[in-house]
Coordinates of C-alpha atoms and ligand atoms in Angstrom, one line a residue:
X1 CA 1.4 -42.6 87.7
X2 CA 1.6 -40.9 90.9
X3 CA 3.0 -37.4 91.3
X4 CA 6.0 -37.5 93.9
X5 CA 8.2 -34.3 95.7
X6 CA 10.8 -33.3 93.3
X7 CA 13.4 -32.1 96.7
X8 CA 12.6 -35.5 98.7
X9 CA 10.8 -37.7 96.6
X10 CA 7.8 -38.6 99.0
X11 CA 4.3 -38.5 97.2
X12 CA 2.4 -35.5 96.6
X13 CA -1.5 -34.6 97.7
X14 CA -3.5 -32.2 96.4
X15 CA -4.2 -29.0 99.0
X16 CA -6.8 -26.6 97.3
X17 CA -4.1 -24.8 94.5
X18 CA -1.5 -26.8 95.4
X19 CA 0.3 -30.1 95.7
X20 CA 2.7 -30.8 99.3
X21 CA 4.3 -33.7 100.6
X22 CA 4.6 -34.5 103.9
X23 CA 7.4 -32.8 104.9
X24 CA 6.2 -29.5 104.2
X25 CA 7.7 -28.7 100.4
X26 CA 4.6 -27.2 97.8
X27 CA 4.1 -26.7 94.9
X28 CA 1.4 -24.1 92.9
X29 CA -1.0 -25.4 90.4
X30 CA -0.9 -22.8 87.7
X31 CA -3.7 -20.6 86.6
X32 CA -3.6 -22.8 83.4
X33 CA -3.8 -25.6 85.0
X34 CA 0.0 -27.2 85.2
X35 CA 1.9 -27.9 87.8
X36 CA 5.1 -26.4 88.6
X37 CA 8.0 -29.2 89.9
X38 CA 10.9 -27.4 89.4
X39 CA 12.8 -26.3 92.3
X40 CA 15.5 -23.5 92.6
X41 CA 18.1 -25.8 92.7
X42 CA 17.2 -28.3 89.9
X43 CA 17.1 -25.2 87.9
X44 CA 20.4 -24.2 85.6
X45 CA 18.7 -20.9 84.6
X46 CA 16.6 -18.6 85.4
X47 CA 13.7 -19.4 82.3
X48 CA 15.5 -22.9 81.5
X49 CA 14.1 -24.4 78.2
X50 CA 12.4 -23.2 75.0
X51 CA 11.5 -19.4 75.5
X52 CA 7.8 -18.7 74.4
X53 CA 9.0 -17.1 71.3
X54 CA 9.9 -20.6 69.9
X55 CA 7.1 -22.2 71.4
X56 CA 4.6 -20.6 69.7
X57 CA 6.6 -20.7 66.2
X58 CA 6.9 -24.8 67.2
X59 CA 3.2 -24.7 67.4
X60 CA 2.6 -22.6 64.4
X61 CA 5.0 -25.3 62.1
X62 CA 3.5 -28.5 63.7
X63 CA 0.3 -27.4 63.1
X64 CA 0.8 -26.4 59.5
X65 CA 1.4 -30.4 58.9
X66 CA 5.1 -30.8 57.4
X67 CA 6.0 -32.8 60.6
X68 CA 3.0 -35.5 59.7
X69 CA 4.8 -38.7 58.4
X70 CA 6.8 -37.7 61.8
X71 CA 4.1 -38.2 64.0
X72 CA 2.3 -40.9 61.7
X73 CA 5.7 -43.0 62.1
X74 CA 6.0 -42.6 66.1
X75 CA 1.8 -43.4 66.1
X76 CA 2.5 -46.4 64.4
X77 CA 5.8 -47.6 66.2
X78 CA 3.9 -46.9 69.8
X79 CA 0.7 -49.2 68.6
X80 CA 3.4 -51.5 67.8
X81 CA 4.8 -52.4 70.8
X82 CA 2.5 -50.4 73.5
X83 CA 2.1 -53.2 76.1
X84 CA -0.6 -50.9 78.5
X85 CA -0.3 -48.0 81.1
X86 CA 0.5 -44.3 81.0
X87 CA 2.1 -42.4 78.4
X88 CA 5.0 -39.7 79.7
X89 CA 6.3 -37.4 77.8
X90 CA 9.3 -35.9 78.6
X91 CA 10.1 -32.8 76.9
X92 CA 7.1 -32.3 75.9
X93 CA 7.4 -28.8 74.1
X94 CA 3.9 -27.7 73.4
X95 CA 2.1 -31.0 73.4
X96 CA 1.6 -31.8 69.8
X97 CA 3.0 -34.8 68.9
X98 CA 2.5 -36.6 72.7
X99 CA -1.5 -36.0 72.4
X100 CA -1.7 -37.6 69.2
X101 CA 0.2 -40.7 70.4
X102 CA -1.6 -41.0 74.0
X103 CA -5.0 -41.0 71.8
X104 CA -4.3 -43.7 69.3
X105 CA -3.1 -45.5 72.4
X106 CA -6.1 -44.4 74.5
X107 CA -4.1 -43.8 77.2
X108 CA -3.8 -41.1 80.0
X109 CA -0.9 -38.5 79.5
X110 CA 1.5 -36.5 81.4
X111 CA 3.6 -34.3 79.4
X112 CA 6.8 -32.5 81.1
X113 CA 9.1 -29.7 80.0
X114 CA 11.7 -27.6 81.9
X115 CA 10.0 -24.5 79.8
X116 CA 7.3 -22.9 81.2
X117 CA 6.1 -21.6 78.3
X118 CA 6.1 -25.0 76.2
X119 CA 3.8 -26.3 79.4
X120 CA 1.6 -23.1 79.6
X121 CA 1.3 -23.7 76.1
X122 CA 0.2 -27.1 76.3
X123 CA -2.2 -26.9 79.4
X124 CA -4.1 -24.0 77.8
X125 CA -4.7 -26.4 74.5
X126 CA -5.4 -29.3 76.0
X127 CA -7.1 -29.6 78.9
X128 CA -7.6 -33.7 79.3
X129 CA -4.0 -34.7 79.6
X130 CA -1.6 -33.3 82.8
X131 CA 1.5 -31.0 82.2
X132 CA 4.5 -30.6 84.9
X133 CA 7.0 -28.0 84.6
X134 CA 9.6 -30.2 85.5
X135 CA 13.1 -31.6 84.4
X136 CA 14.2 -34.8 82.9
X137 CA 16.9 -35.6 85.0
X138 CA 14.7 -35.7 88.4
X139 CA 11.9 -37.2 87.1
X140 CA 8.6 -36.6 89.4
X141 CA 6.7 -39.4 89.6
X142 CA 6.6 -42.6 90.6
X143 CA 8.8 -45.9 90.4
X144 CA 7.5 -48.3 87.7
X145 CA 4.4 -46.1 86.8
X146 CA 4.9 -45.3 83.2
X147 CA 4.0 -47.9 80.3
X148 CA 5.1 -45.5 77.3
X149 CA 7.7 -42.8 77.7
X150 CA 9.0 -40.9 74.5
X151 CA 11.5 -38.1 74.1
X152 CA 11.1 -36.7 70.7
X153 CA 14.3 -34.2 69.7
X154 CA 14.6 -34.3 73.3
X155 CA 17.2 -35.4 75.9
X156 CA 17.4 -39.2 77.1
X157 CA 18.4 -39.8 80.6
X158 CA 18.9 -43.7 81.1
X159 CA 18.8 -44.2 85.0
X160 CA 16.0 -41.9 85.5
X161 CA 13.7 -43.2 82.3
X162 CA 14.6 -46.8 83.3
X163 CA 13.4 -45.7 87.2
X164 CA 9.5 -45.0 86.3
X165 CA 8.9 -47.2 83.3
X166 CA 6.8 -50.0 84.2
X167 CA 8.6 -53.5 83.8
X168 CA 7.1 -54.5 80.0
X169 CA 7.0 -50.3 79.8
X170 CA 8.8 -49.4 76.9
X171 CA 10.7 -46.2 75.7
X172 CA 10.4 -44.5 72.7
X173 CA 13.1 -42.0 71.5
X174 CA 13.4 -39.6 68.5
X175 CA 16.7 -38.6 67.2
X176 CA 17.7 -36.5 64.3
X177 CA 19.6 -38.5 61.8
X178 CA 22.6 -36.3 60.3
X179 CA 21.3 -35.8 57.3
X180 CA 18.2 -34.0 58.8
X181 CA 17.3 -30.6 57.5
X182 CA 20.1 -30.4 54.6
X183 CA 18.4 -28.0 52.8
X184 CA 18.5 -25.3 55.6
X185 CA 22.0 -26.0 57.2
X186 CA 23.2 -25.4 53.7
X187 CA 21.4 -21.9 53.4
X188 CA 22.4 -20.8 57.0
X189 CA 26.3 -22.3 56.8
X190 CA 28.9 -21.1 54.6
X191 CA 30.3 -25.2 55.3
X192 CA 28.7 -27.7 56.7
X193 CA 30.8 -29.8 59.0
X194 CA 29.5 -33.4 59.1
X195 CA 29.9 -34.8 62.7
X196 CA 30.0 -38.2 63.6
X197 CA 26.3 -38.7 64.8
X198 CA 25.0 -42.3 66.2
X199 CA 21.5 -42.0 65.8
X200 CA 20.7 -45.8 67.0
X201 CA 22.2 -45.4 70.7
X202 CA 23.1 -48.2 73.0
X203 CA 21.4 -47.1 75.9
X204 CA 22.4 -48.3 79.2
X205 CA 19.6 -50.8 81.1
X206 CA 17.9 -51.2 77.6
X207 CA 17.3 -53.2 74.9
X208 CA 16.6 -51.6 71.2
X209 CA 13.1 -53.5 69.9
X210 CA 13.0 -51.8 66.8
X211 CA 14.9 -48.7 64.7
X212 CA 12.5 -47.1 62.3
X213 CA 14.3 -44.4 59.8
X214 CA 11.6 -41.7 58.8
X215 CA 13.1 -39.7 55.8
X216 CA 10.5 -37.5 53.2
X217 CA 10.8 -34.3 51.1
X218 CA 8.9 -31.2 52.6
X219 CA 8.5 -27.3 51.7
X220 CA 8.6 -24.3 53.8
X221 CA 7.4 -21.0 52.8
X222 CA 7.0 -17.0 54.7
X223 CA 7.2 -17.5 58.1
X224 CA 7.3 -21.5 58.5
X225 CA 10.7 -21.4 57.4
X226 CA 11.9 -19.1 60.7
X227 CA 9.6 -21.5 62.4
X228 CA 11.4 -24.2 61.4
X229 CA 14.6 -22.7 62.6
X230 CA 13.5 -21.8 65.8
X231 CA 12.6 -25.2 66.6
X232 CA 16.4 -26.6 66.0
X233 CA 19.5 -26.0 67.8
X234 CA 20.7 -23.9 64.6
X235 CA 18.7 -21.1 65.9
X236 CA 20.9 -20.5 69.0
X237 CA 24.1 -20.7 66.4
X238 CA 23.2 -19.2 63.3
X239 CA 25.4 -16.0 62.3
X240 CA 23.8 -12.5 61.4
X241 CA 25.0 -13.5 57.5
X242 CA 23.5 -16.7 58.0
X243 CA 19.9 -15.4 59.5
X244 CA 19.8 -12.7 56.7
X245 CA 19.9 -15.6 53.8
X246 CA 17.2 -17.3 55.6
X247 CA 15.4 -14.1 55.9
X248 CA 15.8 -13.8 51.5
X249 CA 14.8 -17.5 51.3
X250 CA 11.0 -17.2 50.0
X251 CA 10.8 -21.0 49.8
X252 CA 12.3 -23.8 51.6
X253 CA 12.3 -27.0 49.8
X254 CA 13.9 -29.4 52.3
X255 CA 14.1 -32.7 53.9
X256 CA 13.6 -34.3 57.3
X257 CA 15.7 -37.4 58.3
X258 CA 15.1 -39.0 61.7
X259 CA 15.4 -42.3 63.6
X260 CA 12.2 -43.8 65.3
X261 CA 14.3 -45.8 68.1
X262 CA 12.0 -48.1 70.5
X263 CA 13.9 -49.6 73.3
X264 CA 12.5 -52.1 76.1
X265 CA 13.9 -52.4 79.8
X266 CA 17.1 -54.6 79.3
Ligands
SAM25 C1 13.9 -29.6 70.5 S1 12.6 -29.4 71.7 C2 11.5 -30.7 71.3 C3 10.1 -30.4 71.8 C4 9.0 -31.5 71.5 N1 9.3 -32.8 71.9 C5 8.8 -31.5 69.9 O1 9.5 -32.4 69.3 O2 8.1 -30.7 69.4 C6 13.4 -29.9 73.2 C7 12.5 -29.6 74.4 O3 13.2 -30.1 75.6 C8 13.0 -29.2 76.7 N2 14.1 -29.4 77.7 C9 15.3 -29.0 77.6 N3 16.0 -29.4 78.7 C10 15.1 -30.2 79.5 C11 15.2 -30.9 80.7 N4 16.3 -30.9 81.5 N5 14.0 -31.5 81.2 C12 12.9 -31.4 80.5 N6 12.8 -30.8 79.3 C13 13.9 -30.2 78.8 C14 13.0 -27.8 76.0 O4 12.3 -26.8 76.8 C15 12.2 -28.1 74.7 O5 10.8 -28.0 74.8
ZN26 ZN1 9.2 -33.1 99.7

């Protein structure tokens, strides 16, 4: 998987701390050790992603374990169908899940993220795999280059993912399923409104291969339940009335629903 210009698209070379392409655009290598691909104008806000705040807290509830069957699951689906070559992940957050899955595959990773901070964090952890600051929709590398790409609670983008997947490279998504996290929409809402929510996609230029469902019981206690929060979109929603029942919640007894969704190139 070659690294290519995020403005023009023609491949990147290393020069000393940073990479350039031949017509002149560069890019830094970070003190950390990531590589910063996001130009200006690919950009929709100043800091665009998770802010550091929830990256550590995402960090901080991965690590504690809840998330395992999560990660066992995607391990498993991954070994599964895994057919060879590099593994991208895209949306990366802080790395956690995509290291565990490029190991059991033995394979070379390159995580992305349009946060800063989810990549800083990553790089600093672990140093063996490559992280871009970069964004899904212009993905920078190259054409046919990637044999396992996964977005986990992160965005798809068909045309782009179907671009630098190798031909037998397949895609693996994770998508919360609508009964995800009951337990805490009921504390934080004073309703919950059920929205229609296909969590089996069609996506376009791929075929599904295999849905897995990944459903089991977990508790959150202290601070791991606002760790939780801040890793869903609740956390940019949730009211002052809602945050201050959270705040009274000592324990969290909850579940997590999700759909394992592996899709080949159509
Ligand atoms: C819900 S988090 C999931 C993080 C990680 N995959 C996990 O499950 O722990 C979604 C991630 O997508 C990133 N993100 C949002 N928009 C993006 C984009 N356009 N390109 C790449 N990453 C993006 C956010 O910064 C955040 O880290
Ligand atoms: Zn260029």
């Amino acid at each position: 998987m070659e690294l290519i210009c995020p403005i023009c698209g023609e491949p990147l070379a290393r020069q000393e701390k940073r990479l350039a392409c031949p017509r002149g655009h560069s890019f830094d290598i970070a003190r950390q050790g990531y590589v910063h691909l996001l130009p200006v104008q690919q950009k929709r806000s100043l800091h665009p992603g998770d802010t550091r705040e929830q990256v550590l807290s995402r960090r901080a509830f991965l690590e504690s374990g809840a998330y395992l069957p999560i990660v066992e699951a995607v391990r498993e689906a991954a070994k599964a169908h895994y057919t060879g070559g590099e593994v991208l992940d895209v949306g990366c957050g802080e790395g956690w899940y995509a290291v565990q899955v490029a190991e059991a595959l033995k394979a070379p990773l390159t995580g992305l993220d349009i946060s800063k901070e989810a990549v800083r964090c990553a790089a600093a952890k672990y140093k063996h795999a490559r992280w871009i600051c970069g964004t899904a929709a212009h993905l920078p590398v190259t054409d046919g280059s990637v044999g396992l790409l996964m977005s986990m609670f992160a965005l798809t983008v068909p045309e782009e993912f179907r671009r630098v997947l190798k031909e037998d490279g397949i895609f693996l998504q994770v998508l919360a399923a609508q009964d995800h996290l009951m337990g805490l929409k009921s504390i934080i809402y004073p309703e919950i409104l059920l929205k229609e929510k296909d969590s089996v996609p069609k996506i376009e230029g791929f075929a599904l291969a295999e849905s897995i469902p990944v459903r089991f019981d977990f508790t959150a206690q202290g601070e791991q339940i606002g760790n939780l929060l801040s890793m869903t979109p609740h956390f940019w929603r949730i009211s002052a009335e809602g945050a201050k029942r959270l705040e009274e919640t000592k324990v969290l007894r909850d579940t997590a629903s999700c759909v394992v969704n592996v899709y080949q190139r159509a």
